[in-house]
Amino acid sequence: MDAQLTAFLARAEQLMARIEAALPHGLQQPDWGASIAFRYRRRSSGQGVIAPVAHIGAISLDDLKEIDPQKEKIQRNTEQFVRGLPANNVLLTGSRGTGKSSLIRACLHAYAGQGLRLIEVDKAELVDLSDIVDLVSQRPEKFIVFCDDLSFDEGEPGYKALKSVLDGSVAAATPNVLVYATSNRRHLLPEYMAENLTYTHTADGEVHPGEVVEEKISLSERFGLWVSFYPFNQEEYLQIVAQWLSALGVDAPRIAEARPEALVWALERGSRSGRVAWQFARDYAGRHAPKP
């Protein structure tokens, strides 16, 4: 009988071990020395993991042209943050391909030596944002939680989680964490013509938005710093092309010759963005590289 009981207990312990292994556990500290940038991902088991990014695109602040006012604001805010001074969460909005994400990566490279680190979190995983903040709150580094191309549809759970972390939670703000988000939408949510009907007007002309509009504005207002990006004109686009061609080793005469091709490339793509300029520069520099 004792042998049967022992065998039963052994099988029960094995079963409990398998069940425990299958259950989601608390977020674990990664090797913070493995990289300066990390990604938060959920595995199929539901377990969240912060993993180091092995290959980070090399870009410097000097590489980014024609966005000097935006660059000054972001760089100033980031420098205040790494120095332990008051700084704001940042929302970067505007046209695609104008350097929003590149500017954040450039700041990461510029201030990594002063302890700046970046954790990229997808929109679908923002529901775990408070757990990520709790995990890093006692670390000596400064962390930017980076949400790229952020926008929400009605009712998505990450919306309220982000609002809570930015401002309004019972927990105090964590001084070593800021949120930097990029978006093509100023208020991060879809806006409809019918919502204009919810506005009210007083006798003296004062405008009061309705509750639906107030709710949509409330998230973007929790970002203390708004930085807007705009489409480039033709000359600005060509200046960016020249910068990238020079960075790729193309000499000045070749850069001058490339201008007509760069304009045709932009026309075919229907955009004069910094991303299009970079793509053209790679194509042109590759086609005109010296033969081995």
Coordinates of C-alpha atoms in Angstrom, one line a residue:
M1 CA 0.0 0.0 0.0
D2 CA 2.9 2.4 0.8
A3 CA 4.4 1.7 -2.6
Q4 CA 1.1 2.5 -4.3
L5 CA 0.8 5.7 -2.4
T6 CA 4.4 6.7 -3.2
A7 CA 3.8 6.0 -6.9
F8 CA 0.6 8.0 -6.8
L9 CA 2.2 11.0 -5.1
A10 CA 5.1 10.9 -7.6
R11 CA 2.7 11.0 -10.6
A12 CA 0.7 13.8 -8.9
E13 CA 3.9 15.8 -8.5
Q14 CA 4.8 15.3 -12.1
L15 CA 1.4 16.4 -13.2
M16 CA 1.6 19.5 -11.0
A17 CA 5.0 20.3 -12.5
R18 CA 3.6 20.1 -16.0
I19 CA 0.6 22.2 -15.2
E20 CA 2.8 24.8 -13.5
A21 CA 5.2 24.9 -16.5
A22 CA 2.2 25.5 -18.8
L23 CA 0.9 28.4 -16.7
P24 CA 2.0 32.0 -17.5
H25 CA 4.7 33.3 -15.0
G26 CA 5.7 36.8 -14.1
L27 CA 7.8 38.8 -16.5
Q28 CA 11.5 37.9 -16.1
Q29 CA 14.4 40.3 -16.2
P30 CA 16.3 40.0 -19.5
D31 CA 20.1 40.4 -19.9
W32 CA 20.1 44.2 -20.0
G33 CA 23.8 44.2 -21.1
A34 CA 23.0 42.3 -24.3
S35 CA 21.8 45.3 -26.3
I36 CA 20.6 48.9 -26.0
A37 CA 17.2 48.0 -27.6
F38 CA 14.7 45.3 -26.7
R39 CA 11.3 44.0 -27.9
Y40 CA 8.5 42.8 -25.8
R41 CA 6.7 39.8 -27.2
R42 CA 4.1 37.4 -26.1
R43 CA 4.8 33.7 -26.8
S44 CA 2.1 31.3 -27.8
S45 CA 1.9 30.1 -24.2
G46 CA 0.9 33.6 -23.1
Q47 CA 4.2 34.3 -21.4
G48 CA 5.6 37.8 -22.0
V49 CA 9.3 38.1 -22.8
I50 CA 11.6 41.1 -23.2
A51 CA 14.2 40.0 -25.8
P52 CA 17.3 42.0 -26.9
V53 CA 17.5 43.2 -30.4
A54 CA 20.7 41.8 -32.0
H55 CA 21.0 44.1 -35.0
I56 CA 20.0 47.8 -34.6
G57 CA 20.1 50.1 -37.6
A58 CA 23.0 52.5 -37.3
I59 CA 21.7 56.1 -37.7
S60 CA 22.9 59.3 -36.1
L61 CA 21.2 62.6 -35.5
D62 CA 23.4 64.3 -38.2
D63 CA 22.1 61.8 -40.8
L64 CA 18.6 63.3 -40.5
K65 CA 18.1 66.4 -42.6
E66 CA 15.3 68.9 -43.1
I67 CA 13.7 68.2 -39.7
D68 CA 15.8 70.4 -37.5
P69 CA 12.9 71.9 -35.4
Q70 CA 11.6 68.4 -34.7
K71 CA 15.0 67.1 -34.0
E72 CA 15.8 69.9 -31.5
K73 CA 12.6 69.2 -29.5
I74 CA 13.1 65.4 -29.3
Q75 CA 16.8 65.7 -28.6
R76 CA 16.2 68.3 -25.8
N77 CA 13.5 66.2 -24.2
T78 CA 15.6 63.0 -24.3
E79 CA 18.7 64.8 -22.9
Q80 CA 16.6 66.1 -20.0
F81 CA 15.3 62.5 -19.4
V82 CA 18.8 60.9 -19.3
R83 CA 20.1 63.6 -17.0
G84 CA 17.3 62.9 -14.5
L85 CA 15.5 66.2 -15.2
P86 CA 11.8 66.5 -15.8
A87 CA 10.8 65.4 -19.3
N88 CA 7.6 64.5 -21.2
N89 CA 6.1 61.5 -23.0
V90 CA 6.2 62.3 -26.7
L91 CA 3.8 61.8 -29.6
L92 CA 5.3 62.2 -33.0
T93 CA 2.6 62.6 -35.7
G94 CA 2.5 63.4 -39.4
S95 CA 3.3 62.1 -42.9
R96 CA 4.7 58.7 -43.4
G97 CA 8.4 58.4 -44.1
T98 CA 9.4 61.8 -42.7
G99 CA 11.8 60.5 -40.0
K100 CA 9.6 60.0 -36.9
S101 CA 10.9 56.5 -36.1
S102 CA 14.4 57.2 -37.3
L103 CA 14.7 60.2 -35.0
I104 CA 13.9 58.0 -32.0
R105 CA 16.5 55.5 -33.0
A106 CA 19.1 58.2 -33.6
C107 CA 18.4 59.5 -30.0
L108 CA 18.9 56.0 -28.7
H109 CA 22.3 55.8 -30.3
A110 CA 23.2 59.3 -29.1
Y111 CA 22.4 58.7 -25.5
A112 CA 22.9 54.9 -25.0
G113 CA 26.3 55.7 -23.4
Q114 CA 24.4 57.7 -20.7
G115 CA 22.2 54.7 -19.9
L116 CA 19.3 55.2 -22.3
R117 CA 17.6 51.9 -23.4
L118 CA 14.6 51.3 -25.6
I119 CA 11.8 48.7 -25.3
E120 CA 9.6 48.4 -28.4
V121 CA 6.0 47.3 -27.6
D122 CA 3.4 46.5 -30.3
K123 CA -0.1 47.9 -30.0
A124 CA -1.6 44.5 -29.3
E125 CA 0.6 44.0 -26.3
L126 CA 0.1 47.4 -24.6
V127 CA -2.2 45.6 -22.2
D128 CA 1.0 44.4 -20.5
L129 CA 2.5 47.8 -20.3
S130 CA 2.1 48.2 -16.6
D131 CA 4.0 44.9 -16.0
I132 CA 6.9 46.2 -18.2
V133 CA 7.0 49.5 -16.3
D134 CA 7.0 47.6 -12.9
L135 CA 9.8 45.4 -14.1
V136 CA 12.2 48.2 -15.0
S137 CA 11.1 50.7 -12.4
Q138 CA 14.1 49.9 -10.1
R139 CA 16.7 49.7 -12.8
P140 CA 19.4 52.4 -13.0
E141 CA 18.9 52.8 -16.8
K142 CA 16.5 55.2 -18.4
F143 CA 13.9 53.4 -20.6
I144 CA 11.9 54.7 -23.6
V145 CA 8.9 52.5 -24.3
F146 CA 8.6 52.8 -28.1
C147 CA 5.2 52.3 -29.8
D148 CA 5.6 52.6 -33.6
D149 CA 2.8 53.5 -36.0
L150 CA 0.3 53.6 -33.2
S151 CA -3.4 53.9 -33.7
F152 CA -6.5 52.3 -32.2
D153 CA -9.9 51.2 -33.3
E154 CA -12.9 51.5 -31.0
G155 CA -12.8 49.3 -28.0
E156 CA -9.2 48.0 -28.2
P157 CA -7.9 47.1 -24.8
G158 CA -4.4 48.6 -25.3
Y159 CA -6.0 52.1 -25.5
K160 CA -7.0 52.2 -21.8
A161 CA -3.8 50.5 -20.7
L162 CA -1.8 53.2 -22.4
K163 CA -3.9 56.0 -20.9
S164 CA -3.4 54.5 -17.4
V165 CA 0.4 54.4 -17.7
L166 CA 0.7 57.9 -19.3
D167 CA -1.4 59.6 -16.6
G168 CA -4.3 58.9 -14.3
S169 CA -3.3 55.6 -12.8
V170 CA -3.3 55.1 -9.0
A171 CA 0.4 54.3 -9.2
A172 CA 2.8 57.2 -9.5
A173 CA 4.7 57.8 -12.7
T174 CA 8.0 56.0 -12.9
P175 CA 10.8 58.5 -13.3
N176 CA 13.0 56.2 -15.4
V177 CA 10.3 55.4 -18.1
L178 CA 8.9 57.6 -20.9
V179 CA 6.6 56.6 -23.7
Y180 CA 7.6 57.7 -27.3
A181 CA 4.9 56.9 -29.9
T182 CA 4.6 57.6 -33.6
S183 CA 1.3 57.8 -35.4
N184 CA -0.3 59.1 -38.6
R185 CA -3.3 60.1 -36.5
R186 CA -3.1 63.2 -34.3
H187 CA -5.6 61.7 -31.8
L188 CA -4.7 58.0 -32.3
L189 CA -8.3 57.1 -33.0
P190 CA -10.5 57.2 -36.1
E191 CA -12.5 60.5 -36.4
Y192 CA -15.8 60.8 -38.1
M193 CA -17.8 63.7 -39.6
A194 CA -20.8 62.8 -37.4
E195 CA -18.7 63.6 -34.3
N196 CA -18.8 67.3 -35.3
L197 CA -22.5 67.3 -34.4
T198 CA -21.6 66.6 -30.8
Y199 CA -20.0 70.0 -30.4
T200 CA -22.1 72.6 -28.6
H201 CA -21.8 76.4 -28.8
T202 CA -22.6 79.0 -26.1
A203 CA -24.1 82.4 -26.8
D204 CA -20.7 84.0 -26.8
G205 CA -19.4 81.6 -29.4
E206 CA -17.4 79.3 -27.1
V207 CA -17.1 75.7 -28.4
H208 CA -17.5 72.7 -26.2
P209 CA -16.7 69.2 -27.7
G210 CA -19.0 66.4 -27.0
E211 CA -18.2 63.4 -24.8
V212 CA -17.0 61.2 -27.7
V213 CA -14.6 63.8 -28.9
E214 CA -13.4 64.5 -25.4
E215 CA -12.6 60.8 -25.0
K216 CA -10.6 60.7 -28.2
I217 CA -8.6 63.8 -27.3
S218 CA -7.9 62.6 -23.8
L219 CA -5.3 60.0 -24.8
S220 CA -3.2 62.3 -27.1
E221 CA -3.4 65.0 -24.4
R222 CA -1.6 62.7 -22.0
F223 CA 1.5 63.1 -24.2
G224 CA 3.2 66.2 -22.8
L225 CA 5.1 66.9 -26.0
W226 CA 3.6 66.8 -29.5
V227 CA 5.9 66.9 -32.5
S228 CA 4.4 67.2 -36.0
F229 CA 6.2 66.2 -39.2
Y230 CA 5.2 67.5 -42.7
P231 CA 5.7 66.3 -46.3
F232 CA 9.0 67.5 -47.9
N233 CA 9.1 69.8 -50.8
Q234 CA 11.2 69.0 -53.9
E235 CA 14.3 70.8 -52.8
E236 CA 14.2 69.3 -49.3
Y237 CA 13.7 65.8 -50.8
L238 CA 16.8 66.3 -53.0
Q239 CA 18.8 67.5 -50.0
I240 CA 17.9 64.3 -48.2
V241 CA 18.8 62.2 -51.3
A242 CA 22.2 63.9 -51.4
Q243 CA 22.8 63.2 -47.7
W244 CA 22.1 59.5 -48.1
L245 CA 24.1 59.2 -51.3
S246 CA 27.1 60.9 -49.6
A247 CA 26.7 58.5 -46.6
L248 CA 26.8 55.6 -49.0
G249 CA 30.1 56.8 -50.6
V250 CA 28.8 58.5 -53.8
D251 CA 31.0 61.4 -54.9
A252 CA 29.7 64.9 -55.5
P253 CA 29.6 64.8 -59.3
R254 CA 27.6 61.6 -59.2
I255 CA 25.2 63.1 -56.6
A256 CA 24.5 66.0 -58.9
E257 CA 23.9 63.7 -61.8
A258 CA 21.4 61.7 -59.7
R259 CA 19.0 64.6 -59.2
P260 CA 16.8 63.9 -62.3
E261 CA 16.6 60.2 -61.5
A262 CA 15.7 60.9 -57.9
L263 CA 12.8 63.1 -59.0
V264 CA 11.5 60.4 -61.3
W265 CA 11.8 57.8 -58.5
A266 CA 9.7 60.0 -56.2
L267 CA 7.1 60.6 -58.9
E268 CA 6.8 56.9 -59.5
R269 CA 6.4 56.3 -55.8
G270 CA 3.9 59.1 -55.4
S271 CA 5.9 60.5 -52.4
R272 CA 8.9 62.7 -51.6
S273 CA 9.5 61.3 -48.1
G274 CA 12.8 60.6 -46.4
R275 CA 12.1 56.9 -46.7
V276 CA 11.7 57.2 -50.5
A277 CA 15.0 59.2 -50.6
W278 CA 16.8 56.5 -48.6
Q279 CA 15.4 53.8 -50.9
F280 CA 16.5 55.7 -54.0
A281 CA 20.0 56.3 -52.6
R282 CA 20.5 52.6 -51.9
D283 CA 19.4 51.7 -55.5
Y284 CA 21.5 54.4 -57.1
A285 CA 24.6 53.7 -55.0
G286 CA 24.3 50.0 -55.7
R287 CA 23.9 50.5 -59.5
H288 CA 26.9 52.8 -59.7
A289 CA 29.2 51.0 -57.4
P290 CA 32.7 50.3 -58.9
K291 CA 33.0 46.9 -60.6
P292 CA 35.0 44.3 -58.7

